[in-house]
């Protein structure tokens, strides 16, 4: 009887080990399957897009500048005194899109002191433009932003969109009224305009 019990225990142990082995194989197989499925889903996921549309160039250059009050700078409609651009956002498979509008000073094309550069941004709403930033003096960020705006740029607007959008903006820059200007110098401000963002 004891030998039969010993055999039974060995058989039971063997069956238990085989069962555990089969379960481990099944768990591993399911894990590989779901991982591949997630990889396929990631490949098929379209994160959406944020596109800056402009007429000629992303560079906004204003020349022949004279010191100007904020009231005049915000309303100036002379040719070349403002820069219009459009930000198109498409969500695709994302729930939201975050983006920020930034300007970067082109140093070798600018001879106005940083503290005398005024920046002002408007956004079109129901057919008319409303203020969304400034006027404020040009101020560089010291490190790259979470959305990708590089250091030494200035962020002038940020927003979150939960649906596709097509938004019109108007940027103005001018020389602050408190700036000391030399009559024999032609003053110029040159900026690169860009948009940075991510979908989530």
mmCIF file of C-alpha atoms in Angstrom:
data_model
loop_
_atom_site.group_PDB
_atom_site.id
_atom_site.type_symbol
_atom_site.label_atom_id
_atom_site.label_comp_id
_atom_site.label_asym_id
_atom_site.label_seq_id
_atom_site.Cartn_x
_atom_site.Cartn_y
_atom_site.Cartn_z
ATOM 1 C CA UNK A 1 0.000 0.000 0.000
ATOM 2 C CA UNK A 2 2.824 2.402 0.796
ATOM 3 C CA UNK A 3 4.375 1.904 -2.635
ATOM 4 C CA UNK A 4 1.039 2.737 -4.278
ATOM 5 C CA UNK A 5 0.798 5.906 -2.212
ATOM 6 C CA UNK A 6 4.351 6.833 -3.224
ATOM 7 C CA UNK A 7 3.525 6.298 -6.907
ATOM 8 C CA UNK A 8 0.321 8.320 -6.539
ATOM 9 C CA UNK A 9 2.241 11.214 -5.004
ATOM 10 C CA UNK A 10 4.810 11.131 -7.804
ATOM 11 C CA UNK A 11 2.074 11.064 -10.455
ATOM 12 C CA UNK A 12 0.239 13.903 -8.740
ATOM 13 C CA UNK A 13 3.437 15.956 -8.487
ATOM 14 C CA UNK A 14 4.213 15.322 -12.158
ATOM 15 C CA UNK A 15 0.703 16.331 -13.219
ATOM 16 C CA UNK A 16 0.961 19.464 -11.047
ATOM 17 C CA UNK A 17 4.312 20.440 -12.580
ATOM 18 C CA UNK A 18 2.999 19.867 -16.109
ATOM 19 C CA UNK A 19 -0.105 21.953 -15.324
ATOM 20 C CA UNK A 20 1.999 24.815 -13.944
ATOM 21 C CA UNK A 21 4.247 24.632 -17.012
ATOM 22 C CA UNK A 22 1.238 24.770 -19.375
ATOM 23 C CA UNK A 23 -0.245 27.720 -17.454
ATOM 24 C CA UNK A 24 3.063 29.602 -17.661
ATOM 25 C CA UNK A 25 3.239 28.962 -21.426
ATOM 26 C CA UNK A 26 -0.339 30.239 -21.833
ATOM 27 C CA UNK A 27 0.377 33.376 -19.785
ATOM 28 C CA UNK A 28 3.502 34.052 -21.834
ATOM 29 C CA UNK A 29 1.624 33.480 -25.107
ATOM 30 C CA UNK A 30 -1.173 35.869 -24.079
ATOM 31 C CA UNK A 31 1.388 38.466 -22.982
ATOM 32 C CA UNK A 32 3.145 38.333 -26.356
ATOM 33 C CA UNK A 33 -0.193 38.512 -28.182
ATOM 34 C CA UNK A 34 -1.409 41.579 -26.289
ATOM 35 C CA UNK A 35 1.957 43.308 -26.626
ATOM 36 C CA UNK A 36 1.874 42.855 -30.389
ATOM 37 C CA UNK A 37 -1.718 44.062 -30.438
ATOM 38 C CA UNK A 38 -0.737 47.232 -28.540
ATOM 39 C CA UNK A 39 2.154 47.786 -30.948
ATOM 40 C CA UNK A 40 -0.261 47.473 -33.882
ATOM 41 C CA UNK A 41 -2.644 49.937 -32.220
ATOM 42 C CA UNK A 42 0.209 52.394 -31.655
ATOM 43 C CA UNK A 43 1.238 52.141 -35.299
ATOM 44 C CA UNK A 44 -2.333 52.755 -36.444
ATOM 45 C CA UNK A 45 -2.834 55.700 -34.066
ATOM 46 C CA UNK A 46 -2.715 59.077 -35.817
ATOM 47 C CA UNK A 47 -1.742 61.680 -33.202
ATOM 48 C CA UNK A 48 -3.124 64.681 -35.087
ATOM 49 C CA UNK A 49 -1.297 67.732 -36.420
ATOM 50 C CA UNK A 50 -0.579 71.404 -35.758
ATOM 51 C CA UNK A 51 0.358 73.412 -38.852
ATOM 52 C CA UNK A 52 1.378 77.061 -39.202
ATOM 53 C CA UNK A 53 0.172 78.570 -42.485
ATOM 54 C CA UNK A 54 1.573 81.857 -43.742
ATOM 55 C CA UNK A 55 1.666 83.917 -46.940
ATOM 56 C CA UNK A 56 5.364 84.237 -47.766
ATOM 57 C CA UNK A 57 7.687 83.313 -44.908
ATOM 58 C CA UNK A 58 7.812 82.594 -41.188
ATOM 59 C CA UNK A 59 10.048 85.651 -40.858
ATOM 60 C CA UNK A 60 8.394 88.913 -39.830
ATOM 61 C CA UNK A 61 10.654 91.880 -40.492
ATOM 62 C CA UNK A 62 9.762 95.495 -39.721
ATOM 63 C CA UNK A 63 12.109 98.289 -40.765
ATOM 64 C CA UNK A 64 12.316 102.090 -40.646
ATOM 65 C CA UNK A 65 11.065 101.976 -37.061
ATOM 66 C CA UNK A 66 10.604 105.050 -34.880
ATOM 67 C CA UNK A 67 9.694 105.095 -31.172
ATOM 68 C CA UNK A 68 5.942 104.582 -30.900
ATOM 69 C CA UNK A 69 3.278 104.560 -28.178
ATOM 70 C CA UNK A 70 1.435 101.330 -27.425
ATOM 71 C CA UNK A 71 -1.851 102.847 -28.634
ATOM 72 C CA UNK A 72 -0.362 103.546 -32.050
ATOM 73 C CA UNK A 73 1.531 100.244 -32.205
ATOM 74 C CA UNK A 74 -1.574 98.161 -31.491
ATOM 75 C CA UNK A 75 -3.596 99.894 -34.212
ATOM 76 C CA UNK A 76 -0.976 100.334 -36.927
ATOM 77 C CA UNK A 77 -2.330 99.082 -40.243
ATOM 78 C CA UNK A 78 0.356 100.300 -42.616
ATOM 79 C CA UNK A 79 1.795 97.748 -45.029
ATOM 80 C CA UNK A 80 4.405 95.556 -43.346
ATOM 81 C CA UNK A 81 3.531 96.654 -39.808
ATOM 82 C CA UNK A 82 1.728 93.408 -38.962
ATOM 83 C CA UNK A 83 2.082 89.713 -39.725
ATOM 84 C CA UNK A 84 -0.925 87.473 -40.378
ATOM 85 C CA UNK A 85 -0.793 83.712 -39.976
ATOM 86 C CA UNK A 86 -3.118 80.762 -39.452
ATOM 87 C CA UNK A 87 -2.807 77.781 -37.115
ATOM 88 C CA UNK A 88 -4.615 74.649 -38.327
ATOM 89 C CA UNK A 89 -5.178 71.898 -35.775
ATOM 90 C CA UNK A 90 -6.505 68.428 -36.573
ATOM 91 C CA UNK A 91 -7.097 65.961 -33.759
ATOM 92 C CA UNK A 92 -7.495 62.738 -35.780
ATOM 93 C CA UNK A 93 -7.239 59.993 -33.094
ATOM 94 C CA UNK A 94 -6.299 62.353 -30.249
ATOM 95 C CA UNK A 95 -8.666 63.856 -27.702
ATOM 96 C CA UNK A 96 -6.834 67.171 -27.352
ATOM 97 C CA UNK A 97 -4.082 69.187 -28.975
ATOM 98 C CA UNK A 98 -1.924 71.660 -27.037
ATOM 99 C CA UNK A 99 0.018 74.320 -28.909
ATOM 100 C CA UNK A 100 1.856 77.551 -28.321
ATOM 101 C CA UNK A 101 2.821 80.392 -30.635
ATOM 102 C CA UNK A 102 6.384 81.620 -30.204
ATOM 103 C CA UNK A 103 8.651 84.243 -31.741
ATOM 104 C CA UNK A 104 12.426 84.113 -31.951
ATOM 105 C CA UNK A 105 14.567 87.188 -32.476
ATOM 106 C CA UNK A 106 16.894 87.105 -35.502
ATOM 107 C CA UNK A 107 19.826 88.873 -33.873
ATOM 108 C CA UNK A 108 21.872 89.709 -36.962
ATOM 109 C CA UNK A 109 18.851 91.418 -38.560
ATOM 110 C CA UNK A 110 17.733 93.354 -35.465
ATOM 111 C CA UNK A 111 19.340 96.520 -34.127
ATOM 112 C CA UNK A 112 16.699 97.521 -31.577
ATOM 113 C CA UNK A 113 17.586 96.869 -27.945
ATOM 114 C CA UNK A 114 15.681 93.903 -26.474
ATOM 115 C CA UNK A 115 14.143 96.094 -23.750
ATOM 116 C CA UNK A 116 12.692 98.395 -26.419
ATOM 117 C CA UNK A 117 10.934 95.744 -28.513
ATOM 118 C CA UNK A 118 7.175 95.578 -27.940
ATOM 119 C CA UNK A 119 5.208 92.482 -29.000
ATOM 120 C CA UNK A 120 1.446 92.298 -29.454
ATOM 121 C CA UNK A 121 -0.745 89.410 -30.671
ATOM 122 C CA UNK A 122 -4.387 89.374 -31.732
ATOM 123 C CA UNK A 123 -6.695 86.516 -32.649
ATOM 124 C CA UNK A 124 -9.679 86.689 -34.974
ATOM 125 C CA UNK A 125 -13.022 86.114 -33.291
ATOM 126 C CA UNK A 126 -16.345 86.483 -35.093
ATOM 127 C CA UNK A 127 -14.805 88.562 -37.861
ATOM 128 C CA UNK A 128 -12.767 90.974 -35.730
ATOM 129 C CA UNK A 129 -9.409 90.744 -33.990
ATOM 130 C CA UNK A 130 -9.149 90.686 -30.199
ATOM 131 C CA UNK A 131 -6.051 90.957 -28.014
ATOM 132 C CA UNK A 132 -4.599 87.687 -26.670
ATOM 133 C CA UNK A 133 -1.139 88.899 -25.675
ATOM 134 C CA UNK A 134 0.541 92.160 -24.736
ATOM 135 C CA UNK A 135 1.667 94.589 -25.635
ATOM 136 C CA UNK A 136 4.719 93.492 -23.680
ATOM 137 C CA UNK A 137 8.474 93.761 -23.961
ATOM 138 C CA UNK A 138 10.335 90.926 -25.628
ATOM 139 C CA UNK A 139 11.310 88.397 -22.981
ATOM 140 C CA UNK A 140 13.206 85.188 -23.758
ATOM 141 C CA UNK A 141 12.503 81.886 -22.033
ATOM 142 C CA UNK A 142 15.618 80.393 -20.440
ATOM 143 C CA UNK A 143 14.970 76.750 -21.309
ATOM 144 C CA UNK A 144 13.020 74.662 -23.793
ATOM 145 C CA UNK A 145 9.290 74.525 -23.006
ATOM 146 C CA UNK A 146 7.307 71.316 -22.498
ATOM 147 C CA UNK A 147 5.779 71.721 -25.954
ATOM 148 C CA UNK A 148 9.119 72.244 -27.633
ATOM 149 C CA UNK A 149 9.592 75.998 -27.922
ATOM 150 C CA UNK A 150 13.381 76.460 -27.834
ATOM 151 C CA UNK A 151 15.251 78.540 -25.273
ATOM 152 C CA UNK A 152 15.759 82.231 -26.172
ATOM 153 C CA UNK A 153 12.321 82.369 -27.814
ATOM 154 C CA UNK A 154 9.287 84.202 -26.463
ATOM 155 C CA UNK A 155 5.943 82.407 -26.038
ATOM 156 C CA UNK A 156 3.130 84.795 -26.923
ATOM 157 C CA UNK A 157 0.137 82.468 -26.762
ATOM 158 C CA UNK A 158 -0.827 78.937 -25.728
ATOM 159 C CA UNK A 159 -4.082 77.039 -25.909
ATOM 160 C CA UNK A 160 -5.710 73.598 -25.837
ATOM 161 C CA UNK A 161 -8.081 72.483 -28.598
ATOM 162 C CA UNK A 162 -10.566 69.635 -28.195
ATOM 163 C CA UNK A 163 -11.812 69.824 -31.796
ATOM 164 C CA UNK A 164 -10.396 70.621 -35.228
ATOM 165 C CA UNK A 165 -9.778 74.344 -35.641
ATOM 166 C CA UNK A 166 -8.572 76.946 -38.112
ATOM 167 C CA UNK A 167 -7.497 80.098 -36.235
ATOM 168 C CA UNK A 168 -6.279 83.421 -37.622
ATOM 169 C CA UNK A 169 -3.704 85.528 -35.779
ATOM 170 C CA UNK A 170 -2.168 88.963 -36.300
ATOM 171 C CA UNK A 171 1.225 89.829 -34.815
ATOM 172 C CA UNK A 172 2.613 93.345 -34.397
ATOM 173 C CA UNK A 173 5.987 94.551 -33.131
ATOM 174 C CA UNK A 174 7.269 98.087 -32.641
ATOM 175 C CA UNK A 175 9.921 100.187 -30.984
ATOM 176 C CA UNK A 176 8.964 101.364 -27.517
ATOM 177 C CA UNK A 177 8.210 105.073 -27.131
ATOM 178 C CA UNK A 178 10.874 105.348 -24.385
ATOM 179 C CA UNK A 179 13.665 104.169 -26.704
ATOM 180 C CA UNK A 180 16.399 106.637 -27.605
ATOM 181 C CA UNK A 181 16.681 106.731 -31.390
ATOM 182 C CA UNK A 182 19.451 108.140 -33.557
ATOM 183 C CA UNK A 183 18.114 110.059 -36.540
ATOM 184 C CA UNK A 184 20.855 108.670 -38.777
ATOM 185 C CA UNK A 185 20.092 105.019 -37.929
ATOM 186 C CA UNK A 186 17.533 102.810 -39.666
ATOM 187 C CA UNK A 187 16.005 100.596 -36.980
ATOM 188 C CA UNK A 188 14.848 97.071 -37.781
ATOM 189 C CA UNK A 189 13.224 94.211 -35.871
ATOM 190 C CA UNK A 190 13.273 90.726 -37.394
ATOM 191 C CA UNK A 191 11.458 87.744 -35.866
ATOM 192 C CA UNK A 192 10.846 84.134 -36.774
ATOM 193 C CA UNK A 193 7.274 83.037 -36.012
ATOM 194 C CA UNK A 194 6.520 79.389 -35.254
ATOM 195 C CA UNK A 195 4.071 77.090 -33.496
ATOM 196 C CA UNK A 196 4.934 74.156 -31.223
ATOM 197 C CA UNK A 197 2.563 71.564 -29.841
ATOM 198 C CA UNK A 198 1.592 68.004 -29.061
ATOM 199 C CA UNK A 199 -1.505 65.833 -29.200
ATOM 200 C CA UNK A 200 -2.765 63.691 -26.352
#
